[in-house]
Short mmCIF file of C-alpha atoms (C1' of nucleotides) in Angstrom, two decimals:
data_model
loop_
_atom_site.label_atom_id
_atom_site.label_comp_id
_atom_site.label_asym_id
_atom_site.label_seq_id
_atom_site.Cartn_x
_atom_site.Cartn_y
_atom_site.Cartn_z
CA UNK A 1059 133.65 142.84 127.85
CA UNK A 1060 136.11 142.90 130.13
CA UNK A 1061 136.82 145.43 132.69
CA UNK A 1062 139.84 147.37 134.38
CA UNK A 1063 139.72 145.31 137.40
CA UNK A 1064 139.61 142.16 135.11
CA UNK A 1065 142.91 142.74 133.23
CA UNK A 1066 144.56 143.39 136.25
CA UNK A 1067 143.20 140.77 137.89
CA UNK A 1068 144.34 138.60 135.38
CA UNK A 1069 148.08 140.07 135.27
CA UNK A 1070 148.36 139.31 139.04
CA UNK A 1071 146.95 135.75 138.40
CA UNK A 1072 149.19 135.08 136.06
CA UNK A 1073 152.10 136.09 137.86
CA UNK A 1074 151.09 134.10 140.87
CA UNK A 1075 150.15 131.17 138.27
CA UNK A 1076 154.15 131.19 137.78
CA UNK A 1077 155.15 131.63 140.99
CA UNK A 1078 156.30 135.50 140.40
CA UNK A 1079 155.20 138.58 142.06
CA UNK A 1080 153.48 140.98 139.71
CA UNK A 1081 156.64 142.99 139.72
CA UNK A 1082 158.94 140.03 139.19
CA UNK A 1083 157.05 139.06 136.47
CA UNK A 1084 157.36 142.59 134.89
CA UNK A 1085 161.02 142.75 135.15
CA UNK A 1086 161.19 138.79 133.64
CA UNK A 1087 159.33 140.22 130.41
CA UNK A 1088 162.08 142.58 129.87
CA UNK A 1089 159.64 145.57 131.17
CA UNK A 1090 160.23 147.99 133.94
CA UNK A 1091 159.30 146.36 137.22
CA UNK A 1092 157.00 149.24 138.46
CA UNK A 1093 155.14 148.76 135.02
CA UNK A 1094 152.45 146.82 136.93
CA UNK A 1095 152.52 148.57 140.39
CA UNK A 1096 149.05 149.12 141.60
CA UNK A 1097 149.96 153.01 141.96
CA UNK A 1098 150.59 152.72 138.02
CA UNK A 1099 146.97 151.19 137.59
CA UNK A 1100 145.14 154.72 138.10
CA UNK A 1101 146.37 158.14 137.83
CA UNK A 1102 146.88 160.60 140.63
CA UNK A 1103 143.21 162.00 139.57
CA UNK A 1104 141.94 158.33 139.67
CA UNK A 1105 141.40 157.58 136.44
CA UNK A 1106 141.83 154.20 135.48
CA UNK A 1107 145.20 152.96 133.29
CA UNK A 1108 145.46 150.21 131.29
CA UNK A 1109 148.28 148.17 130.36
CA UNK A 1110 149.25 148.11 126.47
CA UNK A 1111 148.91 144.58 124.41
CA UNK A 1112 152.74 144.90 123.77
CA UNK A 1113 153.04 144.34 127.76
CA UNK A 1114 150.72 141.46 127.50
CA UNK A 1115 152.55 139.54 124.46
CA UNK A 1116 155.83 140.02 126.79
CA UNK A 1117 154.13 138.62 129.90
CA UNK A 1118 152.89 135.76 127.64
CA UNK A 1119 156.43 135.10 126.04
CA UNK A 1120 158.16 134.83 128.72
CA UNK A 1121 155.93 132.91 130.60
CA UNK A 1122 154.67 130.78 128.06
CA UNK A 1123 151.43 131.14 128.79
CA UNK A 1124 148.76 131.58 125.98
CA UNK A 1125 146.32 134.07 125.21
CA UNK A 1126 143.78 131.65 125.63
CA UNK A 1127 145.23 130.90 129.37
CA UNK A 1128 145.43 134.91 130.30
CA UNK A 1129 142.19 134.92 128.79
CA UNK A 1130 140.72 132.33 131.23
CA UNK A 1131 142.36 134.40 134.07
CA UNK A 1132 140.44 137.35 133.22
CA UNK A 1133 137.25 136.32 132.29
CA UNK A 1134 136.88 134.25 135.77
CA UNK A 1135 137.65 137.24 137.68
CA UNK A 1136 135.05 137.07 140.60
CA UNK A 1137 134.05 133.83 140.04
CA UNK A 1138 134.50 130.40 141.66
CA UNK A 1139 136.95 128.27 140.70
CA UNK A 1140 134.21 125.71 139.60
CA UNK A 1141 132.65 127.89 137.30
CA UNK A 1142 135.56 127.56 134.97
CA UNK A 1143 135.85 123.77 134.39
CA UNK A 1144 132.71 123.97 131.95
CA UNK A 1145 135.27 123.20 128.89
CA UNK A 1146 134.67 119.51 128.53
CA UNK A 1147 132.34 118.69 125.68
CA UNK A 1148 129.51 116.28 127.30
CA UNK A 1149 127.64 113.21 125.96
CA UNK A 1150 124.24 112.58 125.39
CA UNK A 1151 121.79 109.82 125.40
CA UNK A 1152 121.00 107.98 122.54
CA UNK A 1153 118.34 105.17 121.56
CA UNK A 1154 117.16 103.21 118.82
CA UNK A 1155 113.88 104.52 117.23
CA UNK A 1156 112.78 100.84 116.75
CA UNK A 1157 113.49 100.10 120.45
CA UNK A 1158 111.65 103.22 121.86
CA UNK A 1159 108.33 102.20 119.69
CA UNK A 1160 108.53 98.97 121.18
CA UNK A 1161 108.63 100.16 124.48
CA UNK A 1162 105.19 101.91 125.20
CA UNK A 1163 106.16 103.02 128.77
CA UNK A 1164 109.62 105.00 127.29
CA UNK A 1165 110.02 108.37 128.86
CA UNK A 1166 113.08 109.90 127.99
CA UNK A 1167 113.47 112.06 131.50
CA UNK A 1168 113.51 108.51 132.97
CA UNK A 1169 115.65 106.30 130.90
CA UNK A 1170 118.71 104.97 131.73
CA UNK A 1171 121.45 106.85 130.45
CA UNK A 1172 123.93 104.97 127.92
CA UNK A 1173 125.54 107.82 126.18
CA UNK A 1174 128.48 105.65 125.15
CA UNK A 1175 127.66 105.47 121.65
CA UNK A 1176 127.32 108.96 120.51
CA UNK A 1177 129.09 110.90 122.65
CA UNK A 1178 132.58 111.47 120.84
CA UNK A 1179 130.84 111.44 117.45
CA UNK A 1180 128.43 114.60 117.79
CA UNK A 1181 127.44 117.67 117.86
CA UNK A 1182 125.09 119.92 119.94
CA UNK A 1183 124.24 122.98 121.44
CA UNK A 1184 126.23 123.66 124.49
CA UNK A 1185 124.21 126.27 126.01
CA UNK A 1186 120.59 124.78 125.56
CA UNK A 1187 121.89 121.06 126.49
CA UNK A 1188 123.10 121.71 129.18
CA UNK A 1189 119.81 122.98 130.97
CA UNK A 1190 117.34 121.25 128.71
CA UNK A 1191 116.51 117.44 128.20
CA UNK A 1192 118.00 116.09 124.91
CA UNK A 1193 118.07 112.98 123.34
CA UNK A 1194 119.41 111.29 120.34
CA UNK A 1195 117.21 108.89 118.23
CA UNK A 1196 119.11 106.78 115.92
CA UNK A 1197 116.33 106.51 112.96
CA UNK A 1198 116.70 102.80 112.05
CA UNK A 1199 113.83 102.81 109.98
CA UNK A 1200 112.84 103.88 106.35
CA UNK A 1201 109.60 105.22 107.09
CA UNK A 1202 110.18 108.47 107.29
CA UNK A 1203 112.27 108.89 103.79
CA UNK A 1204 112.82 111.11 102.04
CA UNK A 1205 113.02 114.00 105.05
CA UNK A 1206 114.74 111.66 107.44
CA UNK A 1207 116.64 109.02 105.98
CA UNK A 1208 117.33 105.61 107.45
CA UNK A 1209 120.00 105.86 110.04
CA UNK A 1210 120.35 109.27 110.62
CA UNK A 1211 120.51 110.39 113.89
CA UNK A 1212 117.48 113.04 115.55
CA UNK A 1213 118.57 115.29 118.37
CA UNK A 1214 116.03 116.05 119.91
CA UNK A 1215 115.11 118.71 123.15
CA UNK A 1216 112.22 118.30 125.14
CA UNK A 1217 109.62 121.02 125.75
CA UNK A 1218 106.80 121.24 128.00
CA UNK A 1219 104.27 123.74 125.59
CA UNK A 1220 102.72 122.70 122.31
CA UNK A 1221 103.81 126.13 120.39
CA UNK A 1222 103.74 125.81 116.43
CA UNK A 1223 107.47 124.78 116.14
CA UNK A 1224 108.16 122.46 113.15
CA UNK A 1225 108.93 119.17 112.93
CA UNK A 1226 108.99 117.17 116.43
CA UNK A 1227 109.11 113.50 118.28
CA UNK A 1228 106.39 112.82 120.35
CA UNK A 1229 104.76 109.77 122.07
CA UNK A 1230 101.13 109.50 123.30
CA UNK A 1231 99.90 108.54 126.13
CA UNK A 1232 98.95 105.05 124.38
CA UNK A 1233 102.43 104.62 123.82
CA UNK A 1234 103.00 105.47 120.30
CA UNK A 1235 106.06 107.37 118.93
CA UNK A 1236 104.95 110.07 116.46
CA UNK A 1237 107.15 111.59 114.04
CA UNK A 1238 105.74 114.54 112.13
CA UNK A 1239 105.40 118.42 111.32
CA UNK A 1240 103.19 120.68 113.81
CA UNK A 1241 100.36 122.15 111.37
CA UNK A 1242 98.49 123.81 113.89
CA UNK A 1243 97.43 124.21 117.37
CA UNK A 1244 94.70 124.74 119.62
CA UNK A 1245 94.40 124.81 123.28
CA UNK A 1246 93.38 121.34 123.50
CA UNK A 1247 94.73 120.18 120.15
CA UNK A 1248 97.70 119.67 118.02
CA UNK A 1249 98.19 118.68 114.05
CA UNK A 1250 100.48 116.66 113.38
CA UNK A 1251 101.64 116.52 109.76
CA UNK A 1252 103.00 113.73 108.28
CA UNK A 1253 106.71 114.07 106.95
CA UNK A 1254 106.11 112.02 103.75
CA UNK A 1255 103.20 113.13 102.59
CA UNK A 1256 101.97 109.20 102.35
CA UNK A 1257 99.54 109.73 105.33
CA UNK A 1258 97.05 112.35 106.69
CA UNK A 1259 97.48 114.59 108.98
CA UNK A 1260 96.72 113.53 113.12
CA UNK A 1261 94.60 115.59 115.06
CA UNK A 1262 96.02 114.64 118.46
CA UNK A 1263 94.61 115.96 122.13
CA UNK A 1264 97.00 117.70 124.54
CA UNK A 1265 96.30 115.39 127.04
CA UNK A 1266 96.97 112.64 125.29
CA UNK A 1267 100.55 113.39 124.89
CA UNK A 1268 102.96 112.08 127.40
CA UNK A 1269 105.93 114.04 126.14
CA UNK A 1270 107.02 115.93 122.67
CA UNK A 1271 110.53 117.10 121.71
CA UNK A 1272 111.78 119.24 118.98
CA UNK A 1273 114.09 117.57 116.13
CA UNK A 1274 116.77 120.19 116.49
CA UNK A 1275 119.54 118.57 114.53
CA UNK A 1276 119.58 115.79 112.06
CA UNK A 1277 122.69 114.04 110.76
CA UNK A 1278 123.00 112.55 107.49
CA UNK A 1279 123.79 108.79 107.62
CA UNK B 856 151.99 134.38 122.89
CA UNK B 857 150.73 136.32 120.27
CA UNK B 858 152.54 139.03 117.79
CA UNK B 859 152.08 142.13 116.34
CA UNK B 860 150.37 140.74 113.18
CA UNK B 861 148.34 138.34 115.25
CA UNK B 862 146.39 141.19 117.25
CA UNK B 863 145.83 143.52 114.32
CA UNK B 864 144.80 140.69 112.21
CA UNK B 865 142.07 139.89 115.38
CA UNK B 866 140.77 143.42 115.34
CA UNK B 867 140.33 143.18 111.68
CA UNK B 868 138.63 140.29 111.86
CA UNK B 869 136.50 141.12 114.51
CA UNK B 870 135.20 143.99 112.76
CA UNK B 871 134.50 142.06 109.67
CA UNK B 872 132.59 139.47 111.76
CA UNK B 873 130.31 142.14 112.77
CA UNK B 874 129.90 143.84 109.17
CA UNK B 875 131.79 146.89 110.06
CA UNK B 876 134.98 147.98 108.60
CA UNK B 877 138.05 148.50 111.13
CA UNK B 878 137.74 152.22 111.09
CA UNK B 879 133.90 151.43 111.51
CA UNK B 880 134.39 149.48 114.49
CA UNK B 881 136.81 152.37 116.02
CA UNK B 882 134.05 154.94 115.71
CA UNK B 883 131.20 152.82 116.78
CA UNK B 884 133.52 151.83 119.93
CA UNK B 885 133.85 155.56 120.40
CA UNK B 886 137.53 155.49 119.42
CA UNK B 887 139.13 157.91 116.93
CA UNK B 888 138.29 156.06 113.85
CA UNK B 889 142.00 156.10 112.41
CA UNK B 890 142.94 154.39 115.63
CA UNK B 891 143.45 151.25 114.09
CA UNK B 892 144.49 152.82 110.64
CA UNK B 893 147.06 150.77 108.87
CA UNK B 894 149.35 153.60 109.12
CA UNK B 895 149.15 153.92 112.72
CA UNK B 896 150.50 150.00 113.46
CA UNK B 897 153.66 150.94 113.20
CA UNK B 898 155.72 154.34 113.63
CA UNK B 899 157.18 155.94 110.20
CA UNK B 900 160.70 154.34 111.23
CA UNK B 901 159.06 150.88 111.00
CA UNK B 902 158.46 150.14 114.70
CA UNK B 903 155.37 148.09 115.84
CA UNK B 904 152.80 149.89 117.43
CA UNK B 905 150.51 147.82 119.43
CA UNK B 906 147.01 148.97 120.50
CA UNK B 907 146.06 149.25 124.52
CA UNK B 908 144.03 146.91 126.27
CA UNK B 909 141.37 150.13 126.78
CA UNK B 910 140.84 149.96 123.40
CA UNK B 911 140.39 146.40 123.23
CA UNK B 912 137.81 146.64 125.99
CA UNK B 913 136.26 149.38 124.25
CA UNK B 914 135.44 147.34 120.63
CA UNK B 915 134.27 144.51 122.78
CA UNK B 916 131.91 145.97 124.74
CA UNK B 917 130.10 147.66 121.30
CA UNK B 918 130.29 144.09 119.34
CA UNK B 919 128.89 142.37 122.55
CA UNK B 920 131.93 139.64 121.76
CA UNK B 921 133.64 138.14 124.54
CA UNK B 922 137.60 138.35 124.98
CA UNK B 923 137.62 134.69 124.47
CA UNK B 924 135.80 135.03 120.84
CA UNK B 925 138.31 137.73 120.27
CA UNK B 926 140.87 135.48 121.62
CA UNK B 927 140.25 132.77 119.11
CA UNK B 928 140.65 135.33 116.07
CA UNK B 929 144.07 136.61 117.56
CA UNK B 930 145.14 132.71 118.20
CA UNK B 931 143.88 131.80 114.62
CA UNK B 932 145.70 134.28 112.65
CA UNK B 933 147.29 132.23 109.56
CA UNK B 934 145.35 129.17 110.38
CA UNK B 935 142.61 127.13 108.42
CA UNK B 936 139.38 127.46 109.59
CA UNK B 937 139.00 123.53 110.79
CA UNK B 938 142.45 123.43 112.64
CA UNK B 939 140.96 126.23 115.50
CA UNK B 940 138.44 123.33 116.66
CA UNK B 941 141.18 121.76 118.73
CA UNK B 942 141.32 124.40 121.09
CA UNK B 943 137.56 125.80 120.64
CA UNK B 944 135.49 122.77 119.88
CA UNK B 945 132.54 125.12 119.95
CA UNK B 946 133.44 127.47 116.59
CA UNK B 947 132.73 126.82 113.30
CA UNK B 948 132.55 129.18 110.24
CA UNK B 949 129.62 129.89 109.28
CA UNK B 950 128.31 131.26 105.92
CA UNK B 951 124.74 132.59 104.34
CA UNK B 952 123.50 130.91 101.52
CA UNK B 953 122.83 133.84 99.40
CA UNK B 954 126.05 134.91 100.46
CA UNK B 955 128.02 132.19 98.88
CA UNK B 956 126.08 131.72 95.92
CA UNK B 957 126.54 135.65 94.96
CA UNK B 958 130.12 134.77 95.10
CA UNK B 959 131.16 132.96 91.96
CA UNK B 960 134.85 132.47 93.64
CA UNK B 961 133.65 131.06 97.08
CA UNK B 962 135.95 128.58 98.81
CA UNK B 963 135.82 127.45 101.97
CA UNK B 964 139.28 126.75 102.13
CA UNK B 965 140.26 130.13 101.70
CA UNK B 966 137.16 131.91 102.91
CA UNK B 967 137.67 134.72 105.79
CA UNK B 968 137.26 132.79 108.97
CA UNK B 969 134.49 134.71 110.92
CA UNK B 970 133.16 132.26 113.45
CA UNK B 971 131.71 134.70 116.12
CA UNK B 972 128.25 134.18 114.97
CA UNK B 973 128.23 130.81 115.49
CA UNK B 974 130.62 130.21 117.95
CA UNK B 975 128.43 130.48 121.42
CA UNK B 976 125.78 128.83 120.04
CA UNK B 977 127.03 125.20 118.77
CA UNK B 978 128.92 122.48 119.49
CA UNK B 979 130.45 120.34 116.96
CA UNK B 980 132.24 117.21 116.49
CA UNK B 981 135.44 117.36 118.10
CA UNK B 982 137.32 114.33 116.45
CA UNK B 983 136.22 114.54 113.19
CA UNK B 984 136.25 118.04 113.19
CA UNK B 985 139.63 118.86 113.96
CA UNK B 986 141.07 117.06 111.12
CA UNK B 987 138.39 117.63 108.01
CA UNK B 988 137.61 120.79 106.77
CA UNK B 989 133.82 121.73 108.16
CA UNK B 990 131.85 124.77 107.62
CA UNK B 991 128.12 125.61 108.41
CA UNK B 992 125.92 127.15 106.03
CA UNK B 993 122.76 129.10 107.18
CA UNK B 994 120.34 128.29 104.57
CA UNK B 995 118.35 131.75 104.01
CA UNK B 996 116.13 130.18 101.14
CA UNK B 997 113.03 128.37 101.00
CA UNK B 998 114.10 126.57 97.72
CA UNK B 999 114.89 123.55 99.61
CA UNK B 1000 111.85 122.90 101.41
CA UNK B 1001 110.53 120.67 102.37
CA UNK B 1002 113.58 118.59 102.82
CA UNK B 1003 115.90 121.82 104.25
CA UNK B 1004 113.59 124.23 105.90
CA UNK B 1005 114.30 127.98 105.33
CA UNK B 1006 116.91 129.15 108.05
CA UNK B 1007 118.30 125.62 109.09
CA UNK B 1008 121.88 125.12 109.28
CA UNK B 1009 123.55 122.88 107.35
CA UNK B 1010 126.89 121.65 108.56
CA UNK B 1011 128.91 120.47 105.44
CA UNK B 1012 131.97 118.39 105.56
CA UNK B 1013 134.39 119.00 102.57
CA UNK B 1014 135.76 115.78 100.84
CA UNK B 1015 138.07 115.08 98.21
CA UNK B 1016 136.32 112.07 96.09
CA UNK B 1017 132.82 111.79 94.74
CA UNK B 1018 131.50 108.52 96.33
CA UNK B 1019 128.05 108.02 96.62
CA UNK B 1020 127.02 109.40 99.73
CA UNK B 1021 123.63 111.21 100.03
CA UNK B 1022 123.14 114.82 100.26
CA UNK B 1023 125.76 117.26 99.46
CA UNK B 1024 126.51 120.72 98.78
CA UNK B 1025 128.79 121.38 95.64
CA UNK B 1026 130.16 124.47 93.69
CA UNK B 1027 130.92 123.91 89.99
CA UNK B 1028 133.59 125.32 88.20
CA UNK B 1029 131.29 128.19 86.64
CA UNK B 1030 130.36 129.25 90.10
CA UNK B 1031 126.97 127.67 90.93
CA UNK B 1032 126.42 126.66 94.24
CA UNK B 1033 124.34 122.74 93.98
CA UNK B 1034 122.34 121.29 96.66
CA UNK B 1035 121.16 117.65 96.05
CA UNK B 1036 121.62 114.08 96.54
CA UNK B 1037 123.94 112.03 94.38
CA UNK B 1038 122.04 109.51 92.64
CA UNK B 1039 125.15 107.69 90.61
CA UNK B 1040 128.31 108.20 90.27
CA UNK B 1041 130.69 106.93 87.48
CA UNK B 1042 134.27 107.64 86.60
CA UNK B 1043 133.98 111.17 84.81
CA UNK B 1044 130.60 111.99 85.98
CA UNK B 1045 128.14 112.40 88.82
CA UNK B 1046 124.42 112.68 88.91
CA UNK B 1047 123.21 115.02 91.38
CA UNK B 1048 119.21 114.48 92.38
CA UNK B 1049 117.02 117.29 93.17
CA UNK B 1050 115.83 117.46 96.64
CA UNK B 1051 112.31 118.67 96.02
CA UNK B 1052 111.86 116.56 93.00
CA UNK B 1053 110.24 119.83 91.59
CA UNK B 1054 113.56 119.87 89.11
CA UNK B 1055 115.23 117.26 86.72
CA UNK B 1056 118.49 115.35 87.84
CA UNK B 1057 121.62 117.04 86.73
CA UNK B 1058 124.57 115.33 84.98
CA UNK B 1059 127.72 117.06 86.23
CA UNK B 1060 131.14 116.19 84.91
CA UNK B 1061 133.53 115.72 87.79
CA UNK B 1062 136.14 118.04 86.16
CA UNK B 1063 133.40 120.73 86.63
CA UNK B 1064 133.51 120.35 90.47
CA UNK B 1065 135.39 122.95 92.07
CA UNK B 1066 134.29 121.78 95.43
CA UNK B 1067 131.99 119.09 97.46
CA UNK B 1068 131.24 118.59 101.15
CA UNK B 1069 128.63 116.31 102.41
CA UNK B 1070 125.71 117.81 104.60
CA UNK B 1071 126.67 115.90 107.73
CA UNK B 1072 124.03 117.93 110.03
CA UNK B 1073 121.00 119.85 109.72
CA UNK B 1074 119.49 121.95 112.31
CA UNK B 1075 115.81 122.58 112.40
CA UNK B 1076 115.40 126.40 112.81
"C1'" DA C 1079 127.88 160.53 85.62
"C1'" DA C 1080 127.94 162.89 89.78
"C1'" DA C 1081 127.55 163.25 94.62
"C1'" DA C 1082 127.49 161.72 99.06
"C1'" DT C 1083 129.45 159.02 102.16
"C1'" DA C 1084 132.95 155.94 104.16
"C1'" DA C 1085 137.77 154.19 104.38
"C1'" DT C 1086 142.18 155.52 104.86
"C1'" DA C 1087 147.19 158.03 105.03
"C1'" DG C 1088 149.98 160.78 107.38
"C1'" DG C 1089 151.02 164.65 109.96
"C1'" DA C 1090 150.68 167.67 114.53
"C1'" DT C 1091 148.87 167.75 119.01
"C1'" DT C 1092 147.10 165.85 123.35
"C1'" DT C 1093 146.78 161.89 126.23
"C1'" DT C 1094 148.56 157.76 128.18
"C1'" DT C 1095 151.92 154.59 129.24
"C1'" DT C 1096 156.28 153.27 130.28
"C1'" DT C 1097 160.73 153.72 131.87
"C1'" DC C 1098 163.62 155.93 135.02
"C1'" DC C 1099 165.08 157.30 139.57
"C1'" DT C 1100 164.42 157.82 144.49
"C1'" DA C 1101 162.64 156.44 149.13
"C1'" DT C 1102 159.77 153.66 151.67
"C1'" DT C 1103 157.92 148.80 153.08
"C1'" DT C 1104 157.87 144.20 153.33
"C1'" DG C 1105 159.79 139.23 154.22
"C1'" DA C 1106 163.16 136.60 154.72
"C1'" DT C 1107 167.73 135.17 156.80
"C1'" DA C 1108 172.14 135.33 159.69
"C1'" DT D 1424 168.33 142.51 166.03
"C1'" DA D 1425 170.55 143.55 162.11
"C1'" DT D 1426 171.21 143.13 156.90
"C1'" DC D 1427 169.60 142.34 152.53
"C1'" DA D 1428 166.99 141.39 148.60
"C1'" DA D 1429 162.48 142.00 146.73
"C1'" DA D 1430 158.42 144.66 146.39
"C1'" DT D 1431 156.07 148.92 146.22
"C1'" DA D 1432 155.09 153.85 145.91
"C1'" DG D 1433 155.24 158.09 143.57
"C1'" DG D 1434 157.27 161.71 140.78
"C1'" DA D 1435 159.66 163.41 136.44
"C1'" DA D 1436 161.18 162.17 132.01
"C1'" DA D 1437 160.96 159.35 127.78
"C1'" DA D 1438 158.03 156.92 124.60
"C1'" DA D 1439 154.23 155.06 122.61
"C1'" DA D 1440 149.19 155.07 121.47
"C1'" DA D 1441 145.10 157.93 120.90
"C1'" DT D 1442 143.36 162.06 119.08
"C1'" DC D 1443 142.54 165.78 115.70
"C1'" DC D 1444 143.20 167.74 111.32
"C1'" DT D 1445 143.28 167.62 106.32
"C1'" DA D 1446 143.82 165.61 102.04
"C1'" DT D 1447 143.30 161.51 99.23
"C1'" DT D 1448 141.01 157.20 97.68
"C1'" DA D 1449 136.98 153.92 97.26
"C1'" DT D 1450 132.53 152.85 97.23
"C1'" DT D 1451 127.62 153.66 97.23
"C1'" DT D 1452 123.53 156.38 96.21
"C1'" DT D 1453 121.42 159.30 93.45
#
DNA sequence: AAAATAATAGGATTTTTTTCCTATTTGATA
DNA sequence: TATCAAATAGGAAAAAAATCCTATTATTTT
């Protein structure tokens, strides 16, 4: 998943990042200074020529750079600088279950962002989470045992449509918070099965749902 | 900053992570199947031989892996799985449940590290996971429903002691893989409750446990 | 157990990369 | 401007990697 241009660009930028010309880098690595010449990057007939991994290994030893660093240069070829800074793990907003049950108007999209209590501790899907709206609920009740034990954390991803997808967290327009498993969906209604089996299934009008979120990760307390 | 051994090990593990032999990978990439032979990794006189970047580029295109993924394999050569998390918080070793049940000697501490299948998909806790030994099990069975649905991912953290801690994944010395909830512990024995309630609890001698891991996160498939 | 398939080793050949060499260009400096 | 050092181009030779080939060994499949 890297091109001929990517790798030569990576070598050029590795040199320049260490205040060297490309030929200076080659020389310093004990290679022939012409090894990385532009004229050695394709044959006289125009066929691409590729450096060997031994050369890469040598220029890394001599610059002290890691393969990861060179890889970043290679993979960011042609991309804007800001694109490579995505590495920092990020935070996620956490709420207590009892708290959100108490507030009839609770909406995670507009909730105050208070990520501190979970940001360092957990695990989440990176690609999806950067796009999607994700929240974490600390389940401070035992009413969903044994499926979800008290003090579990539920990582939930909001969704727009009511596809049959498994366990969800939802809020109805009259302010109730529901946790259950979708057992069937039709155009206007959705049937939510009780997780514990203690209560009967609920049938809910689609229009009565303020928001709904898949429970995508569950922690054990 | 990578050695001759590192890069060849990385190629071997990239192949294995994609369920290919090393020669199978070469063939699939349109290279000669003997390109990566052990016998082509040094000259008859014992001098090391290195693959070319063109070969690397080809095996990455054909596996769909990124250079970053290959770099993780190269740089983690000789390291224990959990140790790589400090550089790349988004990778973790993943195993299929059925696979580990089949292998009586399975031990995550010595397992081949092949994070590729999950590396881009998930993010794990950085601080804990870099210290502890963590593995991910894809639960390709429905026998633990409804608690753990089929195709859930269980993120498990190995532990040394048998404290009463909830749901665990364990292996006994006779090679069985168990999933259950610890209901009581004494000095020499441990009682493991069946998650579904379908089977009776098991009493296990502490000495019969090869390893045990807390199930700390569960995904919904 | 036999047959078929895949993996591997090792040698000879081909192709490619690196080195070695010289000539030219560029950039800094006295 | 003249001078010097570094960078670069391009060709020929050397070294190294990939391919092609055959033979042997494992692993599946029948």
